[in-house]
Amino acid sequence: MPDLLLELRSEEIPARMQRKAAGDLKARVTNALVEAGLTYEGAKEYWTPRRLTLDIRGVDARSKDVTEERKGPRTDAPDKAIQGFLRGAGLSSIEEASVQSDPKKGDFYVATIKKPGRPAEEIVAEAMPGIIRDFPWPKSMRWGPASAKPGSLRWVRPLQSILCTFGPETEEPVVVDFEVDGIRAGNTTAGHRFHAPEPFTVRRFDDYAQKLEAAFVVLDAERRKEIIRHDAENLAFAKGLEVVPDDGLLEEVSGLVEWPVALMGTFEESFLQIPPEVIQLTIKVNQKCFVTRPQGSGEGKLSNNFILVSNIEASDGGAEIARGNGKVVRARLSDALYFWETDQADLPDLEPLKASAEKFGLDLSKPLDQRMAKLDALGVTFQAALGTQGDRVADIATLAEKIAGEIAAQVSADGENASQSDFAREELTRVVRRAAMLSKADLPTEAVGEFPELQGLMGRYYAGLQGEHPSVQTAIEEHYKPLGPTDAVPRDPVAICVALADKLDMLVSFWAINEKPTGSKDPYALRRAALGFIRIISDDQLILPIQPLIEWHETNVRRRIAKTEQSKVAKEPGSSMSLHPHIQGALAADLLTFFHDRLKVQLRDAGARHDLVDAVLSGQAARNDDLLDVTRRVEALGAFLGTEDGQNLLAGYRRAANILAAEEKKGTRIGEHVDLDLIAASGEPEEKHLAGAIDRAEIEVSEAVTRRDYGAAMAGLAKLRAPVDAFFDKVLVNAEDEAVRANRLALLDRVRAACLTVADFSKIAG
C-alpha cells in the first residue's frame, strides 16, 4: 500500500514548540485522511529545529465509492418541495429518483446518490493548504513582501519549502501537488544549514531519512537526545567527572541542534564558591550547557568543567566554540558571584529599616534580617486587595505559631514521634516564628532577583551563613513544598508549620476577596496550594481540624484587607472603600468544601473508590475538617468492604435502611429507643441476640473511633453481620402489634446509626 511523506521546512522553530507542533501536524493530517474515507496502518511524527516531518504508512490509494439513499417528499407534494429535493440531491429531473411506499405515509421519492472514490493524493492536496494556514502555533509571524497582503500565510518562522510524496515501495512515488502562498510542494529538501545546504531529491521516508543523515541532520529527536547524553557522559568520564542529569535541558538542547556535537568547556575554580544550584542555573539559562561534578561526589559539589552542545563539526575540533562559550560562562558567573557576595554584605543605609526591624523583631546586624526589613519597608505589594508582603509575612508567622501549638505533640525534629522531639512546645513556637519571619526574606536579594526559581533555596544559604537554627534554614527552603505530585513534603516540624501556614494563608486570603479558581483558570495556583496542604497532612500523619483554624485566621486576613483599603483611601482622597461581602462562617464552609474536592482528587489518584470517599465525607459523625481522619476512614472502609463480612453487613444495612425509609415515608411510628423488656416478652431469640450485639458494637465502635482506630471500628461493625442476617431471616419487622413493630424499627435504626458512626453506607455503590 502507498506511503505518504510530508516535510514542512522553515527557519528555526523554538525548541519548546517542536514536540507539540509535530503532534498537531500528525493529528490534523490523519484526521483529514479519515474524514475523507481513507485508512492508514500507522503514522509517526518527527521534528528538528528546522523541519516537521510526517511518515504515514499503508494509506489507501483512493477512497471507496459511497452510495447513499436520500428520502424525499411525497409524490403528491407541491412542485416547490420537489424542486428543492432535486437540487439537494443533485438530480436533473424527478425521473432519476425512485418511488417507495410506506403503509402510513404513502408514496415518496428516494434519490440514490453515488459518490465515486477519489485518489488519495487529490485528497491530501485539497486538505494540506488549510492545515498549514490554520496551524495552531502559540505564536506565528508573516514575512516578505506577501506579508503586506491580507490573509497572507502565518508560520512560526518563515516557511521555506514543502516536501510531499505519495506512492508504494514498488513504484516511483508521485509528488502531491499543492501550493500555499507561492510555496509549491515538491520532492526536494535541504540538509544542515552549514554542512549541507544544497537541495536534494527524495522518494519516500527511508530514502529521506538516510539522505538527511548524510546531510548532517539527525531526524529523530529521541536519537539526538541519546547522542547528546552518550557523548556528554563520555567526555565527562574521560576527565573523571559525571554529568549532572537534567532531562528538561536535554529536551531543550535536542531541539536546538540538527547535528549534535558535544564539547567541554571550563571556567575558573574560584567560581565554585558560589552555591552549586546558582552555578547550574546560570550556565543552563544563559548558555544551555550541562554542569559536571567529580565522579561519586553526589549533590552539592560541582567541577569547573561544563558540557556544551554545538550544531556543527568545527575544523579545529570545537576548540574555538568551547573557548567562546567559556568566555560567556565566566562573564555570567562573575555576575552570579557579585550577587552572592552582595547578598552577604550589609545594605548601604539601615536607618529607614529600623521601624520594620522593630515590628518583626529583626536583628539588623544580620544581612538576611536586613533584607526582610527592606521587604517590609519598601511596601512590596503581595496582591492589590491583600496588602504588602510584609503584612502577609506577619500573618503567616502568627498562623504558623498557632499551627505549632496545635501539632506540637505530634511532630519532632526528626519527623518521628513526640517522645523523640528536640523541641519543647515553647521552643517549637519560638523557632517557628523566627522561620516564618525570614521565610520571604530572600525575595529582595540580588540572586533571587536574577533567578526567581531560587527563592527559598537562597534564603536557606543566607540563613546558614548567619548562623540560624538548622530548622529555620530548612523551613525557609521547604515551606514552598510540595510544588507538585512528585515533590517531597517537608518533614522538619518547623518547616511543616511554616509550609501549612503559607498555603492556608494563600487560600483564606483569596477566598476572602472572592478570587477562587474557576474552570481551568487558577492564576494564583490555589488548587496546588490546597493539594500541597493535604499532602503534608497526609504524608506527615497530622491530626489538624482545619475549620476552626480557617475561621480564626479569617479574622487576621479581614484586618489586613481593611488596612489595605484604608491605606488606598488615605493615598487617594475622594476614593471609597470597596469592602468584600462577609458572612460569618461562609468562607470556612466554602473553603472546606474546596479542600474536600481536592482530597477526593488525591484519594482517587491514589486508587481509592470515589463512592467510599463520598460515604466518609457524608458520614454524620465524620470529623470532616480533619483531613487525615477522612483519609484513614476511607482506607479502613475499603479494606472492610473487601471482606465477606463487609459485603454482607452492607447488604444488611441497605435492607434496614430501605425498611426504615419506607416506614418513615408512610409516617409509621419508630420507637425513640429500644425497649429491652418488650424484646424479652416477644420471645424471639434472634431479636434478643441483635439487641445485645448492637449494645456491644456501639461501645466498641465508639471507643475505636475516639482513638481513631478505624480497623477496630470496622471489626466492631463486622460483629453485627451474623445477628443482622439471622434477624431478617427469622423475625417479622412489621409485626401486627404496633409497639412491637415500633421497637423492631428502633432496633434497625440503631443498626443504621452504628454504621453512620464511620461512614454513610447509603453512598456506597454496588
PDB file of N, CA, C and O in Angstrom, residues 356-363 369 434 437:
ATOM      1  N   SER A 356      10.745  48.723  60.618  1.00  0.00           N
ATOM      2  CA  SER A 356      10.364  47.366  60.208  1.00  0.00           C
ATOM      3  C   SER A 356      11.070  46.317  61.052  1.00  0.00           C
ATOM      4  O   SER A 356      10.489  45.282  61.403  1.00  0.00           O
ATOM      5  N   ALA A 357      12.339  46.578  61.382  1.00  0.00           N
ATOM      6  CA  ALA A 357      13.085  45.633  62.213  1.00  0.00           C
ATOM      7  C   ALA A 357      12.444  45.495  63.585  1.00  0.00           C
ATOM      8  O   ALA A 357      12.314  44.386  64.132  1.00  0.00           O
ATOM      9  N   GLU A 358      12.007  46.612  64.137  1.00  0.00           N
ATOM     10  CA  GLU A 358      11.349  46.563  65.452  1.00  0.00           C
ATOM     11  C   GLU A 358       9.999  45.854  65.356  1.00  0.00           C
ATOM     12  O   GLU A 358       9.629  45.063  66.234  1.00  0.00           O
ATOM     13  N   LYS A 359       9.276  46.085  64.281  1.00  0.00           N
ATOM     14  CA  LYS A 359       7.965  45.462  64.072  1.00  0.00           C
ATOM     15  C   LYS A 359       8.075  43.940  64.018  1.00  0.00           C
ATOM     16  O   LYS A 359       7.233  43.221  64.592  1.00  0.00           O
ATOM     17  N   PHE A 360       9.111  43.417  63.380  1.00  0.00           N
ATOM     18  CA  PHE A 360       9.260  41.972  63.207  1.00  0.00           C
ATOM     19  C   PHE A 360      10.250  41.342  64.181  1.00  0.00           C
ATOM     20  O   PHE A 360      10.468  40.131  64.128  1.00  0.00           O
ATOM     21  N   GLY A 361      10.861  42.150  65.036  1.00  0.00           N
ATOM     22  CA  GLY A 361      11.845  41.592  65.953  1.00  0.00           C
ATOM     23  C   GLY A 361      13.092  41.128  65.236  1.00  0.00           C
ATOM     24  O   GLY A 361      13.645  40.065  65.559  1.00  0.00           O
ATOM     25  N   LEU A 362      13.563  41.916  64.262  1.00  0.00           N
ATOM     26  CA  LEU A 362      14.707  41.537  63.443  1.00  0.00           C
ATOM     27  C   LEU A 362      15.994  42.127  63.991  1.00  0.00           C
ATOM     28  O   LEU A 362      15.995  43.152  64.672  1.00  0.00           O
ATOM     29  N   ASP A 363      17.102  41.466  63.667  1.00  0.00           N
ATOM     30  CA  ASP A 363      18.427  41.903  64.088  1.00  0.00           C
ATOM     31  C   ASP A 363      19.133  42.500  62.880  1.00  0.00           C
ATOM     32  O   ASP A 363      19.570  41.771  61.987  1.00  0.00           O
ATOM     33  N   ASP A 369      18.178  39.415  57.885  1.00  0.00           N
ATOM     34  CA  ASP A 369      17.207  40.234  58.616  1.00  0.00           C
ATOM     35  C   ASP A 369      17.052  41.592  57.941  1.00  0.00           C
ATOM     36  O   ASP A 369      15.948  42.136  57.858  1.00  0.00           O
ATOM     37  N   ARG A 434      10.451  32.526  64.140  1.00  0.00           N
ATOM     38  CA  ARG A 434      11.663  33.044  63.503  1.00  0.00           C
ATOM     39  C   ARG A 434      11.742  32.589  62.037  1.00  0.00           C
ATOM     40  O   ARG A 434      12.047  33.380  61.145  1.00  0.00           O
ATOM     41  N   MET A 437       9.188  34.499  59.944  1.00  0.00           N
ATOM     42  CA  MET A 437       9.599  35.882  59.730  1.00  0.00           C
ATOM     43  C   MET A 437      10.652  36.005  58.634  1.00  0.00           C
ATOM     44  O   MET A 437      10.702  37.008  57.922  1.00  0.00           O
TER      45      MET A 437
END
